[in-house]
mmCIF file with all atom_site columns, C-alpha atoms in Angstrom:
data_model
loop_
_atom_site.group_PDB
_atom_site.id
_atom_site.type_symbol
_atom_site.label_atom_id
_atom_site.label_alt_id
_atom_site.label_comp_id
_atom_site.label_asym_id
_atom_site.label_entity_id
_atom_site.label_seq_id
_atom_site.pdbx_PDB_ins_code
_atom_site.Cartn_x
_atom_site.Cartn_y
_atom_site.Cartn_z
_atom_site.occupancy
_atom_site.B_iso_or_equiv
_atom_site.pdbx_formal_charge
_atom_site.auth_seq_id
_atom_site.auth_comp_id
_atom_site.auth_asym_id
_atom_site.auth_atom_id
_atom_site.pdbx_PDB_model_num
ATOM 1   C CA . MET A 1 1   ? -9.049  16.203  2.407   1.00 47.00 ? 48  MET A CA 1
ATOM 2   C CA . THR A 1 2   ? -5.827  16.895  5.107   1.00 48.00 ? 49  THR A CA 1
ATOM 3   C CA . SER A 1 3   ? -4.141  15.868  7.900   1.00 47.00 ? 50  SER A CA 1
ATOM 4   C CA . GLN A 1 4   ? -2.898  17.693  10.435  1.00 47.00 ? 51  GLN A CA 1
ATOM 5   C CA . ALA A 1 5   ? -1.243  16.229  14.076  1.00 46.00 ? 52  ALA A CA 1
ATOM 6   C CA . ASP A 1 6   ? -2.705  17.678  17.068  1.00 51.00 ? 53  ASP A CA 1
ATOM 7   C CA . THR A 1 7   ? 0.009   19.796  18.267  1.00 52.00 ? 54  THR A CA 1
ATOM 8   C CA . GLY A 1 8   ? 0.452   22.420  14.626  1.00 59.00 ? 55  GLY A CA 1
ATOM 9   C CA . ALA A 1 9   ? 2.172   20.559  12.973  1.00 65.00 ? 56  ALA A CA 1
ATOM 10  C CA . THR A 1 10  ? 2.267   21.959  8.710   1.00 73.00 ? 57  THR A CA 1
ATOM 11  C CA . VAL A 1 11  ? -1.008  20.388  6.706   1.00 76.00 ? 58  VAL A CA 1
ATOM 12  C CA . ILE A 1 12  ? -0.718  17.782  4.692   1.00 88.00 ? 59  ILE A CA 1
ATOM 13  C CA . SER A 1 13  ? -2.740  17.289  1.512   1.00 92.00 ? 60  SER A CA 1
ATOM 14  C CA . THR A 1 14  ? -4.028  12.647  1.022   1.00 93.00 ? 61  THR A CA 1
ATOM 15  C CA . ALA A 1 15  ? -3.717  14.530  -2.241  1.00 92.00 ? 62  ALA A CA 1
ATOM 16  C CA . ASP A 1 16  ? 0.115   15.680  -1.626  1.00 94.00 ? 63  ASP A CA 1
ATOM 17  C CA . GLN A 1 17  ? 0.295   12.099  0.856   1.00 95.00 ? 64  GLN A CA 1
ATOM 18  C CA . LEU A 1 18  ? -0.831  10.767  -2.835  1.00 94.00 ? 65  LEU A CA 1
ATOM 19  C CA . ARG A 1 19  ? 1.084   11.666  -4.971  1.00 93.00 ? 66  ARG A CA 1
ATOM 20  C CA . GLN A 1 20  ? 4.499   11.383  -2.456  1.00 94.00 ? 67  GLN A CA 1
ATOM 21  C CA . LEU A 1 21  ? 3.601   7.302   -2.837  1.00 95.00 ? 68  LEU A CA 1
ATOM 22  C CA . VAL A 1 22  ? 3.372   7.713   -6.367  1.00 94.00 ? 69  VAL A CA 1
ATOM 23  C CA . THR A 1 23  ? 6.554   9.158   -6.533  1.00 93.00 ? 70  THR A CA 1
ATOM 24  C CA . ARG A 1 24  ? 7.700   5.896   -4.083  1.00 93.00 ? 71  ARG A CA 1
ATOM 25  C CA . GLY A 1 25  ? 6.710   3.562   -6.371  1.00 93.00 ? 72  GLY A CA 1
ATOM 26  C CA . PHE A 1 26  ? 3.677   2.751   -5.249  1.00 95.00 ? 73  PHE A CA 1
ATOM 27  C CA . ARG A 1 27  ? 1.383   2.030   -7.777  1.00 94.00 ? 74  ARG A CA 1
ATOM 28  C CA . PHE A 1 28  ? -2.664  2.012   -7.750  1.00 94.00 ? 75  PHE A CA 1
ATOM 29  C CA . VAL A 1 29  ? -5.645  0.191   -8.472  1.00 91.00 ? 76  VAL A CA 1
ATOM 30  C CA . HIS A 1 30  ? -8.468  0.215   -8.165  1.00 89.00 ? 77  HIS A CA 1
ATOM 31  C CA . PRO A 1 31  ? -10.454 -3.119  -7.419  1.00 88.00 ? 78  PRO A CA 1
ATOM 32  C CA . THR A 1 32  ? -14.378 -2.974  -8.396  1.00 87.00 ? 79  THR A CA 1
ATOM 33  C CA . ASP A 1 33  ? -16.596 -5.500  -6.488  1.00 86.00 ? 80  ASP A CA 1
ATOM 34  C CA . ASP A 1 34  ? -19.797 -6.918  -8.688  1.00 88.00 ? 81  ASP A CA 1
ATOM 35  C CA . ASP A 1 35  ? -22.161 -4.748  -9.892  1.00 90.00 ? 82  ASP A CA 1
ATOM 36  C CA . GLY A 1 36  ? -19.039 -2.987  -11.444 1.00 88.00 ? 83  GLY A CA 1
ATOM 37  C CA . GLU A 1 37  ? -18.687 -0.258  -7.784  1.00 90.00 ? 84  GLU A CA 1
ATOM 38  C CA . ILE A 1 38  ? -14.924 0.412   -6.784  1.00 90.00 ? 85  ILE A CA 1
ATOM 39  C CA . ALA A 1 39  ? -14.275 -0.864  -3.449  1.00 90.00 ? 86  ALA A CA 1
ATOM 40  C CA . ALA A 1 40  ? -10.941 0.270   -2.407  1.00 92.00 ? 87  ALA A CA 1
ATOM 41  C CA . VAL A 1 41  ? -8.204  2.018   -4.187  1.00 94.00 ? 88  VAL A CA 1
ATOM 42  C CA . VAL A 1 42  ? -5.156  -0.124  -3.425  1.00 94.00 ? 89  VAL A CA 1
ATOM 43  C CA . GLY A 1 43  ? -1.638  0.739   -3.301  1.00 96.00 ? 90  GLY A CA 1
ATOM 44  C CA . VAL A 1 44  ? 0.929   -1.884  -3.846  1.00 94.00 ? 91  VAL A CA 1
ATOM 45  C CA . ARG A 1 45  ? 5.043   -0.941  -3.778  1.00 94.00 ? 92  ARG A CA 1
ATOM 46  C CA . VAL A 1 46  ? 7.182   -3.976  -4.480  1.00 92.00 ? 93  VAL A CA 1
ATOM 47  C CA . HIS A 1 47  ? 11.112  -3.491  -3.157  1.00 90.00 ? 94  HIS A CA 1
ATOM 48  C CA . ASN A 1 48  ? 14.251  -4.588  -0.963  1.00 87.00 ? 95  ASN A CA 1
ATOM 49  C CA . GLY A 1 49  ? 13.063  -8.464  -0.805  1.00 88.00 ? 96  GLY A CA 1
ATOM 50  C CA . VAL A 1 50  ? 9.991   -6.629  1.325   1.00 92.00 ? 97  VAL A CA 1
ATOM 51  C CA . ILE A 1 51  ? 5.633   -6.066  -0.643  1.00 94.00 ? 98  ILE A CA 1
ATOM 52  C CA . ASP A 1 52  ? 4.095   -2.664  1.037   1.00 96.00 ? 99  ASP A CA 1
ATOM 53  C CA . VAL A 1 53  ? -0.165  -2.449  0.028   1.00 96.00 ? 100 VAL A CA 1
ATOM 54  C CA . VAL A 1 54  ? -2.268  1.111   0.927   1.00 97.00 ? 101 VAL A CA 1
ATOM 55  C CA . LYS A 1 55  ? -5.842  -0.496  1.100   1.00 96.00 ? 102 LYS A CA 1
ATOM 56  C CA . LEU A 1 56  ? -8.283  3.259   1.222   1.00 95.00 ? 103 LEU A CA 1
ATOM 57  C CA . HIS A 1 57  ? -11.868 2.734   1.920   1.00 94.00 ? 104 HIS A CA 1
ATOM 58  C CA . ASP A 1 58  ? -13.095 6.320   2.884   1.00 93.00 ? 105 ASP A CA 1
ATOM 59  C CA . GLU A 1 59  ? -10.782 9.064   5.022   1.00 93.00 ? 106 GLU A CA 1
ATOM 60  C CA . ASN A 1 60  ? -11.534 6.750   8.738   1.00 95.00 ? 107 ASN A CA 1
ATOM 61  C CA . ASP A 1 61  ? -11.100 3.538   7.324   1.00 96.00 ? 108 ASP A CA 1
ATOM 62  C CA . VAL A 1 62  ? -7.156  3.354   5.876   1.00 97.00 ? 109 VAL A CA 1
ATOM 63  C CA . HIS A 1 63  ? -4.619  0.051   6.035   1.00 97.00 ? 110 HIS A CA 1
ATOM 64  C CA . ALA A 1 64  ? -1.237  0.201   5.527   1.00 97.00 ? 111 ALA A CA 1
ATOM 65  C CA . MET A 1 65  ? 0.995   -3.135  6.177   1.00 97.00 ? 112 MET A CA 1
ATOM 66  C CA . ARG A 1 66  ? 4.592   -3.874  5.215   1.00 95.00 ? 113 ARG A CA 1
ATOM 67  C CA . MET A 1 67  ? 4.786   -8.149  4.044   1.00 94.00 ? 114 MET A CA 1
ATOM 68  C CA . PRO A 1 68  ? 7.890   -10.285 2.621   1.00 92.00 ? 115 PRO A CA 1
ATOM 69  C CA . GLY A 1 69  ? 8.156   -10.117 -0.982  1.00 90.00 ? 116 GLY A CA 1
ATOM 70  C CA . ASP A 1 70  ? 7.518   -13.933 -0.991  1.00 89.00 ? 117 ASP A CA 1
ATOM 71  C CA . GLU A 1 71  ? 3.313   -13.565 -0.187  1.00 90.00 ? 118 GLU A CA 1
ATOM 72  C CA . THR A 1 72  ? 1.127   -15.047 -2.632  1.00 86.00 ? 119 THR A CA 1
ATOM 73  C CA . ASP A 1 73  ? -1.327  -13.097 -1.370  1.00 89.00 ? 120 ASP A CA 1
ATOM 74  C CA . VAL A 1 74  ? -1.155  -9.332  -0.567  1.00 88.00 ? 121 VAL A CA 1
ATOM 75  C CA . LEU A 1 75  ? -5.106  -8.747  0.286   1.00 85.00 ? 122 LEU A CA 1
ATOM 76  C CA . ALA A 1 76  ? -4.386  -11.420 3.030   1.00 90.00 ? 123 ALA A CA 1
ATOM 77  C CA . PRO A 1 77  ? -0.912  -12.242 3.906   1.00 92.00 ? 124 PRO A CA 1
ATOM 78  C CA . ARG A 1 78  ? 0.271   -14.937 6.168   1.00 93.00 ? 125 ARG A CA 1
ATOM 79  C CA . ARG A 1 79  ? 2.500   -12.668 7.792   1.00 93.00 ? 126 ARG A CA 1
ATOM 80  C CA . VAL A 1 80  ? 2.874   -9.268  8.016   1.00 94.00 ? 127 VAL A CA 1
ATOM 81  C CA . LEU A 1 81  ? 5.863   -7.233  9.637   1.00 93.00 ? 128 LEU A CA 1
ATOM 82  C CA . TRP A 1 82  ? 4.423   -3.968  10.019  1.00 94.00 ? 129 TRP A CA 1
ATOM 83  C CA . GLN A 1 83  ? 1.250   -3.098  9.388   1.00 95.00 ? 130 GLN A CA 1
ATOM 84  C CA . THR A 1 84  ? -1.999  -0.028  10.691  1.00 97.00 ? 131 THR A CA 1
ATOM 85  C CA . SER A 1 85  ? -5.232  1.567   10.033  1.00 97.00 ? 132 SER A CA 1
ATOM 86  C CA . GLY A 1 86  ? -7.101  4.301   10.596  1.00 97.00 ? 133 GLY A CA 1
ATOM 87  C CA . TYR A 1 87  ? -7.248  7.556   9.566   1.00 96.00 ? 134 TYR A CA 1
ATOM 88  C CA . VAL A 1 88  ? -6.701  8.485   5.817   1.00 96.00 ? 135 VAL A CA 1
ATOM 89  C CA . GLY A 1 89  ? -3.628  11.192  6.730   1.00 95.00 ? 136 GLY A CA 1
ATOM 90  C CA . THR A 1 90  ? -2.087  9.237   9.860   1.00 95.00 ? 137 THR A CA 1
ATOM 91  C CA . VAL A 1 91  ? -1.559  6.222   8.125   1.00 97.00 ? 138 VAL A CA 1
ATOM 92  C CA . LEU A 1 92  ? -0.546  7.488   4.969   1.00 96.00 ? 139 LEU A CA 1
ATOM 93  C CA . GLY A 1 93  ? 2.497   9.098   7.494   1.00 95.00 ? 140 GLY A CA 1
ATOM 94  C CA . ALA A 1 94  ? 2.422   6.111   9.381   1.00 95.00 ? 141 ALA A CA 1
ATOM 95  C CA . MET A 1 95  ? 3.920   4.548   5.601   1.00 96.00 ? 142 MET A CA 1
ATOM 96  C CA . LEU A 1 96  ? 5.551   7.396   4.204   1.00 95.00 ? 143 LEU A CA 1
ATOM 97  C CA . ALA A 1 97  ? 7.651   7.488   7.487   1.00 93.00 ? 144 ALA A CA 1
ATOM 98  C CA . LEU A 1 98  ? 9.138   3.754   6.792   1.00 92.00 ? 145 LEU A CA 1
ATOM 99  C CA . PRO A 1 99  ? 12.254  2.929   6.477   1.00 88.00 ? 146 PRO A CA 1
ATOM 100 C CA . ASP A 1 100 ? 13.123  2.216   1.755   1.00 81.00 ? 147 ASP A CA 1
ATOM 101 C CA . ASP A 1 101 ? 16.369  0.343   3.053   1.00 69.00 ? 148 ASP A CA 1
ATOM 102 C CA . HIS A 1 102 ? 14.272  -2.554  5.051   1.00 61.00 ? 149 HIS A CA 1
ATOM 103 C CA . ALA A 1 103 ? 14.970  -6.050  3.465   1.00 53.00 ? 150 ALA A CA 1
ATOM 104 C CA . VAL A 1 104 ? 13.341  -10.074 3.988   1.00 50.00 ? 151 VAL A CA 1
ATOM 105 C CA . PRO A 1 105 ? 15.933  -12.485 2.828   1.00 50.00 ? 152 PRO A CA 1
ATOM 106 C CA . SER A 1 106 ? 14.786  -14.183 0.314   1.00 48.00 ? 153 SER A CA 1
ATOM 107 C CA . ARG A 1 107 ? 14.535  -18.007 -0.713  1.00 50.00 ? 154 ARG A CA 1
ATOM 108 C CA . LYS A 1 108 ? 14.625  -16.938 -4.432  1.00 52.00 ? 155 LYS A CA 1
ATOM 109 C CA . GLY A 1 109 ? 16.078  -13.736 -5.588  1.00 50.00 ? 156 GLY A CA 1
ATOM 110 C CA . GLU A 1 110 ? 14.488  -10.593 -5.466  1.00 52.00 ? 157 GLU A CA 1
ATOM 111 C CA . ASN A 1 111 ? 10.561  -10.129 -6.241  1.00 56.00 ? 158 ASN A CA 1
ATOM 112 C CA . SER A 1 112 ? 9.711   -9.257  -9.813  1.00 63.00 ? 159 SER A CA 1
ATOM 113 C CA . GLY A 1 113 ? 5.940   -7.784  -8.962  1.00 66.00 ? 160 GLY A CA 1
ATOM 114 C CA . CYS A 1 114 ? 3.179   -9.491  -7.635  1.00 66.00 ? 161 CYS A CA 1
ATOM 115 C CA . TRP A 1 115 ? -1.079  -10.606 -8.653  1.00 68.00 ? 162 TRP A CA 1
ATOM 116 C CA . VAL A 1 116 ? -3.107  -7.120  -6.730  1.00 69.00 ? 163 VAL A CA 1
ATOM 117 C CA . PRO A 1 117 ? -7.056  -8.680  -7.737  1.00 68.00 ? 164 PRO A CA 1
ATOM 118 C CA . VAL A 1 118 ? -9.344  -5.268  -9.278  1.00 69.00 ? 165 VAL A CA 1
ATOM 119 C CA . ARG A 1 119 ? -12.348 -6.934  -9.889  1.00 71.00 ? 166 ARG A CA 1
ATOM 120 C CA . PRO A 1 120 ? -13.843 -10.422 -9.454  1.00 71.00 ? 167 PRO A CA 1
ATOM 121 C CA . GLY A 1 121 ? -11.941 -12.978 -11.324 1.00 66.00 ? 168 GLY A CA 1
ATOM 122 C CA . ALA A 1 122 ? -9.557  -10.582 -12.432 1.00 69.00 ? 169 ALA A CA 1
ATOM 123 C CA . ALA A 1 123 ? -5.918  -8.974  -11.194 1.00 69.00 ? 170 ALA A CA 1
ATOM 124 C CA . LYS A 1 124 ? -3.337  -7.150  -12.609 1.00 72.00 ? 171 LYS A CA 1
ATOM 125 C CA . TRP A 1 125 ? 0.172   -7.429  -12.259 1.00 71.00 ? 172 TRP A CA 1
ATOM 126 C CA . LEU A 1 126 ? 1.814   -5.002  -10.588 1.00 70.00 ? 173 LEU A CA 1
ATOM 127 C CA . ALA A 1 127 ? 6.060   -5.291  -11.296 1.00 68.00 ? 174 ALA A CA 1
ATOM 128 C CA . THR A 1 128 ? 9.016   -3.562  -8.987  1.00 63.00 ? 175 THR A CA 1
ATOM 129 C CA . VAL A 1 129 ? 9.587   -0.218  -9.685  1.00 62.00 ? 176 VAL A CA 1
ATOM 130 C CA . GLY A 1 130 ? 13.349  0.590   -9.855  1.00 56.00 ? 177 GLY A CA 1
#
């Protein structure tokens, strides 16, 4: 998969965008359904008092959001600071364009990570990077 603006901008592959997210500290998990099939690819990054999440269901069904670091459910947050959805290249590009220094004051101090469900009845702790 590749993404390209209508202006003839440089084509950036989805793989390259995902590599850039990993370089920035995103950790990816692959939640499964009851039958063991991958339900989505979910990337999470905890930094500067916020949590960034990218959920890829297919190339035309991608969701990205930034939420406060004290959010307890990263897949269904109560509060969202920024979000977008749509085509993979557009959504990943928008996430990569967000500033890293955005911080939300936390009542309990900096988060050290968050729990992400990986299959029914199981979750994985994703620790803060950096």
